[in-house]
XYZ file of C-alpha atoms in Angstrom:
655
model
C 58.323 48.622 -52.470
C 57.678 51.951 -50.737
C 60.784 54.118 -50.478
C 60.967 56.872 -47.849
C 63.581 59.621 -47.782
C 64.293 62.221 -45.111
C 64.422 65.668 -46.696
C 66.533 68.602 -45.560
C 63.436 70.542 -44.465
C 62.450 67.804 -41.981
C 59.646 66.322 -44.065
C 59.427 62.759 -45.382
C 59.322 62.020 -49.108
C 57.628 58.804 -50.203
C 58.196 57.195 -53.599
C 55.345 55.055 -54.948
C 52.966 55.293 -51.968
C 50.550 52.386 -51.615
C 47.125 52.024 -50.063
C 48.772 50.540 -46.966
C 51.129 53.537 -46.664
C 49.811 55.367 -43.612
C 50.295 58.827 -42.195
C 48.601 59.814 -38.924
C 48.022 63.289 -37.578
C 46.239 64.889 -34.657
C 45.224 68.136 -33.001
C 43.618 68.967 -29.662
C 40.289 67.431 -30.702
C 40.960 64.778 -33.295
C 43.047 61.906 -34.653
C 43.038 61.144 -38.383
C 44.823 58.584 -40.521
C 45.486 58.892 -44.260
C 46.877 56.451 -46.793
C 48.773 56.508 -50.063
C 45.610 56.253 -52.154
C 44.218 59.532 -50.846
C 41.759 57.870 -48.480
C 40.921 58.910 -44.941
C 41.402 55.587 -43.160
C 40.259 56.714 -39.703
C 38.649 59.774 -38.164
C 38.302 59.627 -34.385
C 37.378 62.157 -31.738
C 38.890 60.761 -28.513
C 35.979 62.335 -26.620
C 33.982 59.448 -28.022
C 32.829 59.781 -31.648
C 33.997 57.669 -34.582
C 33.314 59.448 -37.868
C 34.249 56.437 -39.969
C 36.358 56.768 -43.113
C 36.184 57.622 -46.786
C 37.769 56.413 -49.999
C 38.779 58.618 -52.914
C 38.968 57.654 -56.568
C 40.109 59.878 -59.443
C 39.208 59.006 -63.029
C 40.398 60.988 -66.037
C 38.333 60.214 -69.142
C 37.525 56.882 -67.398
C 41.226 56.143 -66.670
C 41.862 55.439 -62.967
C 44.615 57.687 -61.581
C 47.036 56.851 -58.787
C 49.752 58.781 -56.979
C 53.467 58.526 -57.638
C 54.877 60.331 -54.623
C 53.922 61.767 -51.270
C 55.296 64.207 -48.725
C 54.490 64.218 -45.021
C 55.044 66.716 -42.235
C 52.949 67.648 -39.221
C 49.317 68.062 -40.268
C 50.036 67.976 -44.005
C 49.919 64.900 -46.240
C 50.529 65.742 -49.892
C 50.062 63.215 -52.697
C 51.228 63.938 -56.252
C 50.634 62.156 -59.530
C 50.953 62.702 -63.252
C 49.963 61.128 -66.510
C 50.548 62.045 -70.162
C 47.861 64.729 -70.093
C 47.843 66.254 -66.580
C 49.414 66.561 -63.172
C 47.411 66.412 -59.960
C 47.990 67.055 -56.266
C 45.850 66.035 -53.283
C 46.604 67.798 -49.998
C 45.095 66.441 -46.767
C 45.234 68.799 -43.799
C 43.891 69.432 -40.356
C 43.086 72.688 -38.581
C 45.017 73.626 -35.435
C 42.271 72.993 -32.899
C 38.973 72.364 -34.669
C 37.626 68.821 -35.104
C 37.853 69.102 -38.888
C 39.735 67.442 -41.762
C 39.933 68.656 -45.355
C 41.327 67.540 -48.691
C 42.202 69.865 -51.563
C 42.631 68.585 -55.110
C 44.392 70.603 -57.805
C 44.561 69.351 -61.419
C 46.507 70.960 -64.288
C 45.753 70.051 -67.884
C 48.958 69.997 -69.955
C 47.323 68.595 -73.073
C 45.744 70.357 -76.027
C 42.353 68.788 -75.438
C 39.446 69.112 -73.022
C 39.575 66.624 -70.130
C 36.820 65.243 -67.907
C 37.756 64.304 -64.347
C 35.499 62.346 -62.006
C 36.126 62.417 -58.246
C 34.239 59.678 -56.413
C 34.194 59.668 -52.610
C 32.713 56.763 -50.662
C 31.840 57.776 -47.097
C 31.641 54.781 -44.761
C 30.057 54.827 -41.321
C 31.931 53.183 -38.457
C 28.907 50.991 -37.713
C 25.392 50.394 -38.935
C 24.145 50.005 -35.369
C 22.397 52.939 -33.776
C 22.602 51.568 -30.239
C 25.300 52.726 -27.851
C 28.380 50.489 -27.912
C 29.126 48.128 -25.005
C 30.668 49.612 -21.870
C 29.923 53.061 -23.222
C 29.150 54.608 -19.829
C 29.337 53.731 -16.163
C 25.810 54.704 -15.247
C 25.110 51.184 -13.985
C 26.314 50.315 -10.453
C 29.934 49.201 -10.246
C 30.435 49.468 -14.016
C 33.483 51.581 -13.303
C 35.169 48.575 -11.683
C 35.031 46.734 -15.011
C 36.649 49.718 -16.680
C 39.389 50.049 -14.086
C 40.431 46.397 -14.371
C 40.683 46.471 -18.160
C 37.053 46.183 -19.260
C 37.352 49.565 -20.938
C 39.217 47.823 -23.753
C 35.814 46.580 -24.922
C 34.432 50.107 -25.123
C 33.962 51.651 -28.528
C 33.353 55.288 -29.426
C 29.885 56.144 -30.648
C 29.675 55.618 -34.423
C 28.276 58.513 -36.408
C 25.350 57.719 -38.713
C 25.435 59.040 -42.242
C 22.332 60.947 -43.337
C 21.605 62.504 -46.730
C 19.267 65.472 -46.455
C 17.112 67.048 -49.101
C 19.339 68.819 -51.604
C 22.182 66.326 -51.175
C 23.626 67.639 -47.897
C 25.411 64.900 -45.913
C 25.524 64.854 -42.107
C 27.426 62.659 -39.662
C 24.977 62.287 -36.780
C 25.951 61.333 -33.256
C 25.571 63.156 -29.946
C 27.392 65.921 -31.839
C 26.684 66.611 -35.490
C 29.259 66.957 -38.229
C 28.684 68.108 -41.788
C 30.279 67.233 -45.109
C 31.451 70.349 -46.954
C 32.716 70.778 -50.505
C 33.587 73.629 -52.827
C 30.904 72.548 -55.289
C 27.757 70.409 -55.126
C 28.079 66.737 -56.076
C 26.851 65.679 -59.491
C 25.495 62.465 -58.020
C 24.635 61.167 -54.522
C 23.789 57.561 -53.596
C 23.191 55.999 -50.172
C 22.885 52.523 -48.708
C 22.743 51.206 -45.132
C 26.306 52.133 -44.184
C 27.725 54.374 -46.870
C 27.175 57.424 -49.025
C 28.764 57.825 -52.457
C 29.424 61.311 -53.801
C 30.572 62.043 -57.351
C 32.028 65.364 -58.426
C 32.633 66.189 -62.100
C 35.356 68.571 -63.257
C 35.919 69.744 -66.829
C 39.327 71.128 -67.802
C 39.824 73.043 -71.014
C 43.168 72.736 -72.778
C 45.942 74.325 -70.693
C 43.635 75.085 -67.758
C 43.508 73.960 -64.134
C 40.711 73.047 -61.755
C 40.355 72.781 -57.982
C 38.036 70.855 -55.701
C 37.982 70.868 -51.889
C 36.009 68.706 -49.488
C 36.027 67.550 -45.902
C 34.135 67.158 -42.652
C 33.724 69.627 -39.811
C 31.593 70.078 -36.733
C 28.234 71.675 -37.492
C 28.028 75.240 -36.230
C 25.077 77.448 -35.397
C 24.659 80.589 -37.445
C 26.630 81.605 -40.493
C 29.639 79.368 -41.106
C 32.724 80.007 -43.200
C 31.842 78.706 -46.678
C 35.518 77.952 -47.394
C 36.889 76.543 -44.095
C 39.614 74.547 -45.837
C 41.541 77.708 -46.685
C 42.080 78.578 -43.040
C 42.803 74.948 -42.158
C 45.464 74.715 -44.866
C 46.999 78.000 -43.750
C 47.156 76.725 -40.156
C 48.663 73.402 -41.224
C 51.336 75.171 -43.277
C 52.154 77.489 -40.370
C 52.421 74.491 -38.041
C 54.825 72.768 -40.446
C 57.000 75.893 -40.510
C 56.987 76.008 -36.706
C 58.116 72.371 -36.528
C 60.901 73.093 -38.994
C 62.025 76.212 -37.126
C 62.013 74.397 -33.770
C 63.625 71.108 -34.802
C 66.708 72.300 -36.699
C 69.581 70.010 -37.618
C 72.065 69.878 -40.492
C 71.589 66.111 -40.857
C 68.357 65.399 -42.828
C 67.769 62.077 -41.062
C 68.119 63.579 -37.599
C 66.028 66.591 -38.508
C 63.185 64.448 -39.855
C 63.367 62.336 -36.694
C 63.155 65.483 -34.546
C 60.286 66.976 -36.554
C 58.365 63.701 -36.459
C 58.962 63.238 -32.743
C 57.906 66.762 -31.837
C 54.790 66.411 -33.965
C 53.934 63.056 -32.363
C 54.185 64.508 -28.859
C 52.064 67.544 -29.733
C 49.492 65.319 -31.421
C 48.897 63.612 -28.062
C 47.615 66.775 -26.389
C 43.830 66.601 -26.164
C 41.140 68.713 -24.502
C 37.968 67.300 -22.963
C 34.992 68.640 -20.982
C 35.251 69.418 -17.276
C 38.570 71.273 -17.734
C 40.423 68.009 -18.307
C 43.307 67.996 -20.792
C 46.651 66.379 -21.304
C 48.687 63.790 -23.174
C 47.203 60.602 -24.547
C 49.436 57.686 -25.514
C 48.528 57.348 -29.202
C 45.633 56.934 -31.637
C 45.346 53.233 -30.800
C 44.878 54.196 -27.131
C 42.612 57.157 -27.697
C 39.324 55.653 -26.549
C 38.324 55.536 -23.805
C 40.408 58.706 -23.334
C 42.923 58.456 -20.507
C 46.128 60.187 -19.493
C 48.991 57.878 -18.579
C 51.500 58.610 -15.824
C 54.173 56.608 -17.630
C 53.644 57.436 -21.306
C 52.949 61.042 -20.392
C 56.253 61.418 -18.541
C 58.335 60.485 -21.569
C 56.059 62.252 -24.059
C 56.369 65.437 -22.028
C 60.166 65.597 -22.293
C 60.160 67.264 -25.719
C 57.184 69.466 -24.815
C 59.020 70.775 -21.760
C 61.529 72.219 -24.231
C 58.931 73.636 -26.617
C 55.406 73.915 -25.131
C 55.748 73.661 -21.324
C 52.283 75.145 -20.721
C 50.797 71.936 -22.134
C 52.785 69.900 -19.608
C 51.417 72.087 -16.811
C 47.854 71.359 -17.896
C 48.657 67.668 -18.173
C 50.018 67.619 -14.614
C 46.933 69.284 -13.169
C 44.658 66.784 -14.893
C 46.854 63.798 -14.036
C 46.854 64.810 -10.365
C 43.136 64.042 -10.246
C 44.001 60.350 -10.451
C 46.414 60.274 -7.486
C 44.665 58.597 -4.571
C 44.504 60.197 -1.135
C 47.156 57.733 0.092
C 49.433 58.529 -2.863
C 48.795 55.356 -4.872
C 48.369 55.866 -8.611
C 46.849 53.864 -11.449
C 48.467 53.378 -14.840
C 46.219 56.068 -16.298
C 43.414 58.488 -15.484
C 40.121 58.451 -17.388
C 38.630 61.704 -18.633
C 36.083 62.499 -15.880
C 33.230 63.428 -18.225
C 33.289 59.855 -19.478
C 32.319 58.512 -16.068
C 30.282 61.520 -14.961
C 32.636 61.955 -12.022
C 31.912 65.621 -11.495
C 28.445 64.765 -10.200
C 29.739 62.439 -7.475
C 30.692 63.429 -3.897
C 34.451 63.579 -3.412
C 34.515 60.536 -1.132
C 32.909 58.461 -3.893
C 35.319 59.584 -6.605
C 38.317 57.732 -5.142
C 39.523 55.233 -7.691
C 36.723 55.731 -10.193
C 39.054 57.471 -12.639
C 41.546 54.582 -12.506
C 42.744 52.830 -15.610
C 44.508 49.716 -14.194
C 44.991 50.575 -10.511
C 48.147 50.565 -8.392
C 50.958 50.859 -10.883
C 54.152 50.875 -8.907
C 56.038 53.295 -11.178
C 53.281 55.901 -11.529
C 53.798 57.840 -8.244
C 57.506 58.281 -8.986
C 56.896 59.392 -12.573
C 54.311 61.930 -11.389
C 56.756 63.495 -8.940
C 59.552 63.447 -11.517
C 57.450 65.215 -14.138
C 56.437 67.855 -11.613
C 60.110 68.377 -10.790
C 61.108 68.506 -14.463
C 58.441 71.117 -15.175
C 59.341 73.352 -12.229
C 63.088 73.074 -12.786
C 62.784 74.112 -16.448
C 60.146 76.831 -16.048
C 60.816 78.046 -12.462
C 57.022 78.103 -12.098
C 56.741 77.486 -8.352
C 53.125 78.618 -8.466
C 52.081 75.257 -9.838
C 52.981 73.683 -6.491
C 50.292 75.800 -4.830
C 47.779 75.255 -7.621
C 44.381 73.848 -6.694
C 43.708 70.553 -8.463
C 40.206 70.386 -9.975
C 37.741 68.357 -7.897
C 40.367 67.696 -5.228
C 40.773 69.368 -1.830
C 44.597 69.216 -2.028
C 47.047 71.465 -3.783
C 49.594 70.068 -6.243
C 52.442 69.826 -3.732
C 50.224 68.025 -1.236
C 49.371 65.453 -3.887
C 53.040 65.004 -4.796
C 53.797 64.656 -1.085
C 51.229 61.861 -0.795
C 52.838 60.073 -3.755
C 56.275 60.281 -2.116
C 54.956 58.994 1.196
C 53.284 56.115 -0.616
C 56.610 55.143 -2.160
C 58.357 55.288 1.199
C 55.723 53.112 2.874
C 56.333 50.466 0.217
C 60.115 50.597 0.647
C 61.217 48.921 3.896
C 64.988 49.044 4.287
C 65.149 51.326 1.247
C 63.992 48.662 -1.263
C 60.741 49.260 -3.112
C 58.713 46.054 -2.927
C 56.697 45.223 -6.005
C 53.933 42.610 -5.781
C 53.822 39.626 -8.103
C 51.763 41.552 -10.628
C 52.158 43.203 -14.059
C 51.930 46.729 -12.658
C 54.787 48.734 -14.106
C 55.845 49.505 -17.709
C 56.390 45.780 -18.412
C 52.700 45.081 -17.962
C 52.807 41.620 -19.537
C 55.441 40.462 -17.028
C 54.891 39.687 -13.346
C 58.153 41.125 -12.050
C 58.789 40.936 -8.305
C 59.911 41.570 -5.591
C 62.747 43.965 -6.284
C 62.958 45.521 -9.753
C 65.908 47.661 -10.850
C 63.699 49.909 -13.004
C 61.267 50.666 -10.181
C 64.060 51.108 -7.647
C 65.843 53.593 -9.912
C 62.623 55.604 -10.258
C 62.213 55.555 -6.474
C 65.662 57.061 -5.944
C 65.153 59.714 -8.605
C 61.684 60.647 -7.293
C 62.981 61.051 -3.743
C 65.763 63.302 -5.038
C 63.148 65.294 -6.957
C 60.962 65.526 -3.851
C 63.909 66.872 -1.895
C 64.508 69.576 -4.503
C 60.820 70.556 -4.591
C 60.641 70.788 -0.804
C 63.783 72.936 -0.723
C 62.321 75.311 -3.325
C 59.314 75.711 -1.050
C 61.582 76.502 1.895
C 60.772 73.250 3.711
C 64.372 72.312 4.399
C 63.595 69.712 7.075
C 61.550 67.584 4.704
C 64.005 68.266 1.892
C 66.695 66.690 4.067
C 64.345 63.800 4.893
C 63.726 62.969 1.246
C 67.401 63.304 0.361
C 68.372 60.955 3.183
C 65.763 58.438 2.011
C 67.115 58.752 -1.546
C 70.643 57.944 -0.394
C 69.366 54.899 1.504
C 67.395 53.714 -1.519
C 70.378 54.221 -3.819
C 72.624 52.249 -1.482
C 70.021 49.465 -1.395
C 69.863 49.445 -5.188
C 73.605 49.004 -5.554
C 73.853 46.528 -2.688
C 70.948 44.217 -3.517
C 70.390 44.348 -7.284
C 73.931 44.589 -8.684
C 75.222 41.309 -10.118
C 79.041 41.466 -10.043
C 79.403 38.161 -11.889
C 77.818 39.644 -15.057
C 78.694 43.300 -14.526
C 75.195 44.788 -14.567
C 71.994 45.062 -12.556
C 69.427 42.296 -12.425
C 66.157 42.945 -14.183
C 64.356 41.767 -11.039
C 64.814 39.335 -8.200
C 62.919 37.666 -5.408
C 64.341 35.342 -2.762
C 63.832 32.238 -4.916
C 64.607 33.644 -8.389
C 66.786 36.213 -10.156
C 66.167 37.391 -13.726
C 69.778 38.111 -14.576
C 69.572 39.077 -18.242
C 70.279 42.643 -19.376
C 67.121 44.731 -19.502
C 67.180 48.116 -21.203
C 65.108 49.704 -18.431
C 68.030 49.125 -16.045
C 69.743 51.980 -17.909
C 67.706 54.361 -15.757
C 70.460 53.809 -13.200
C 72.783 55.631 -15.612
C 70.164 58.080 -16.903
C 69.663 59.309 -13.342
C 73.356 58.901 -12.354
C 72.805 56.398 -9.564
C 76.047 54.421 -9.998
C 79.765 55.084 -9.843
C 81.872 55.262 -12.976
C 83.137 51.700 -12.716
C 79.623 50.291 -12.696
C 78.463 52.740 -15.364
C 81.218 51.645 -17.754
C 80.427 48.011 -17.056
C 76.716 48.621 -17.781
C 77.504 50.317 -21.095
C 79.644 47.359 -22.148
C 76.956 44.898 -21.125
C 74.233 46.817 -22.952
C 75.904 46.207 -26.313
C 74.221 42.789 -26.392
C 70.941 44.646 -27.022
C 72.219 46.121 -30.289
C 71.133 43.679 -32.975
C 74.072 44.648 -35.196
C 76.374 43.296 -32.465
C 74.294 40.267 -31.511
C 74.750 37.221 -33.746
C 72.605 35.059 -31.456
C 69.393 36.686 -32.680
C 68.432 35.582 -36.212
C 66.937 38.705 -37.818
C 69.993 40.760 -38.740
C 70.398 44.446 -37.897
C 66.997 45.879 -36.944
C 67.418 47.922 -33.768
C 67.891 47.693 -30.006
C 66.204 44.840 -28.153
C 64.559 45.614 -24.828
C 66.039 42.494 -23.189
C 68.570 39.812 -24.030
C 68.569 36.907 -23.445
C 64.792 36.503 -23.216
C 62.916 36.101 -19.961
C 63.799 32.815 -18.288
C 60.764 32.130 -16.100
C 57.707 31.287 -18.245
C 55.211 31.614 -15.392
C 56.128 35.298 -15.044
C 55.004 36.017 -18.625
C 51.667 36.250 -20.381
C 50.115 37.793 -23.475
C 52.442 39.055 -26.188
C 55.463 39.042 -23.887
C 55.272 35.251 -23.612
C 56.737 35.149 -27.136
C 60.484 35.800 -27.627
C 61.227 39.055 -29.470
C 57.670 40.264 -28.859
C 56.504 43.226 -26.745
C 58.487 43.388 -23.475
C 60.394 40.218 -24.330
C 62.905 41.671 -26.771
C 61.081 44.083 -29.095
C 62.584 47.485 -29.875
C 60.872 50.311 -27.950
C 61.947 53.713 -29.330
C 61.405 55.462 -26.014
C 63.935 53.146 -24.396
C 66.242 53.813 -27.331
C 65.955 57.454 -26.260
C 67.100 56.610 -22.739
C 69.948 54.490 -24.110
C 70.982 57.199 -26.574
C 70.879 59.893 -23.900
C 73.214 57.854 -21.704
C 75.643 57.321 -24.581
C 75.557 60.987 -25.610
C 76.357 62.074 -22.063
C 79.326 59.697 -22.129
C 80.367 60.797 -25.661
C 80.073 57.205 -26.816
C 79.859 56.881 -30.626
C 77.105 54.271 -30.328
C 74.646 57.090 -29.510
C 73.696 57.504 -33.155
C 72.776 53.862 -33.580
C 70.710 53.897 -30.389
C 68.799 57.045 -31.350
C 68.278 56.365 -35.051
C 68.258 52.673 -35.987
C 64.616 52.306 -34.914
C 63.809 55.284 -37.160
C 65.703 54.088 -40.237
C 64.163 50.636 -39.816
C 60.715 52.231 -39.543
C 61.222 54.210 -42.745
C 62.398 51.040 -44.485
C 59.022 49.514 -43.597
C 57.108 52.599 -44.727
C 56.112 53.639 -41.178
C 55.910 57.416 -41.347
C 55.280 58.307 -37.698
C 57.013 57.096 -34.501
C 55.995 53.509 -33.759
C 55.242 52.153 -30.276
C 57.393 48.996 -30.524
C 58.423 46.503 -33.197
C 60.382 43.379 -34.051
C 60.765 41.560 -37.392
C 58.617 38.474 -36.642
C 55.549 40.334 -35.339
C 53.232 43.189 -36.332
C 54.345 46.595 -34.979
C 52.601 48.447 -32.199
C 50.660 51.655 -32.698
C 51.789 54.499 -34.937
C 52.129 58.154 -33.893
C 53.026 56.995 -30.386
C 53.683 59.865 -27.997
C 56.490 58.505 -25.850
C 58.415 57.400 -28.931
C 59.252 61.102 -29.285
C 61.958 60.671 -26.631
C 64.853 60.186 -29.110
C 63.852 63.521 -30.663
C 63.749 65.105 -27.197
C 67.283 63.867 -26.504
C 68.558 65.440 -29.729
C 66.720 68.701 -29.112
C 67.955 68.906 -25.532
C 71.508 68.377 -26.783
C 71.155 71.706 -28.602
C 70.406 73.495 -25.306
C 73.790 73.697 -23.525
C 72.331 76.042 -20.906
C 70.277 73.161 -19.478
C 71.690 71.038 -16.677
C 72.948 67.608 -17.756
C 70.564 64.709 -17.359
C 70.656 63.329 -13.844
C 72.451 66.350 -12.417
C 69.764 66.778 -9.742
C 70.208 63.217 -8.493
C 73.986 63.551 -8.498
C 73.653 66.656 -6.327
C 71.164 64.952 -4.023
C 73.258 61.814 -3.602
C 76.489 63.725 -3.136
C 78.085 62.359 -6.294
C 80.814 64.229 -8.114
């Protein structure tokens, strides 16, 4: 059984790590995954290259060594072991921005005899095929339509081919070349169709120590640093210190949660060709590379408090995916992937779409723009030219707001019978509390942005529309018989269970105190510790309860109770729930913000998970928007900031 402890410095301490113990990390160019055996389990450049993996074995006088403990923080994964004759440490690290990963082994001989240590590393290519993977480009006519509708899920990054050159040098060949580097030459090299085996021999005299470093980095022209791992380790240690200095808390559990959340959000920031950069969702969503309106909004909340310049870059790139009429997809593909920059502007419309027409995306775009400007006072971004678009940022936000208003007759946002909001395995329609709450908040944000630009007539217009939309929300979607909002309703059906996303009505202060108190009481059914009707004990906060009642509205994973949108725990929604409870000084805030984290550590999950529930496999690790609970805690330490939802309260005339 793997045991994980939160340490006072914000790191995680793992007792008896196993091969399945996993720690992910990322920088602006790369995602990497390590395990408890010292292996590199995945090495992926989201720009489109899979470098494969490698396995590490240590043998001391033919005795196989394993690791007894591990420590994780940021871009550092440290494994430690000991036997009767020596102690050994393996540090895995990543540079700040370079597409490079290194491992550093240190062995100390405590015995009175000479020891022989063998380090065997098996490099494994991602594929033995040299051909381009399916759906790798959109050069063929209308290929982009397959990508937009979900065909991109079949795309795979280009696998690097392993090549051993004369003298034993190993290269990872793809459209970009990477080289294996080590502090000493291997004693033996062997190659087959898909792998290369390297063996390094170390001899330790009595009482001495020995070091060995190895890794992979992008090949560079000219003279290269012969010891690049030293700088990478220094950068990784500095990054860990920055995380610790930024995410400070006296409670070790909360501090580790904050450090891990901040690191997860920063790991999502990636840079691509054509001046395109921003926040991915997670390593499992890294290829084809796309920026999400929805995931990015919640991921950005902690970066607004720590690295707002990254959010600015994300916004400018995301704006490239807003259509001329203001409609938005779920995500925006990196343009270099589809060779968009070579197309006339009129032909680019929609070609960057990942899953078109997501009903919540326009609102989340406007809200993130508001959040950025309100925290930084950077009004210049509103006049910023968006790459490859004729409009400025404010004009694009304006189009998004107008799109929302066109879809909201009588103040109610009308959603089609389609899975096109965050619950994308559920066909919610026609009126959805979550989407309506975002509409109100986005209109309030639009009013504030217009006022900051001195356009007071349109500021008043958006504020008036927000009040109408808020009144429609409370009039149409409130269910007095159960004391909370419906999840969604259409003329012939109402989904009346409690859905955690309805808490946006409290997060954005769209209800009076009587309704707010009633919602908080009703939401307790989502806490598994308070819900005896679910059979799995105390494991977190369910996203809905009871489960969805109309089977024809469900498909995929959400068709199964307790799975995905149908009752799993989503840490980003726990962040919303916890923020609401903190604002109300409700003692349940700690459970909402931390039970997902303590449950994760009990399972040996060392980075924020996408979603989970006991009967099913968890979602992706190192998920960006699961940093929201950490953002809530960090924001709580900034009393100078306006309370959550204050801008909507002002807009709507609430006290």
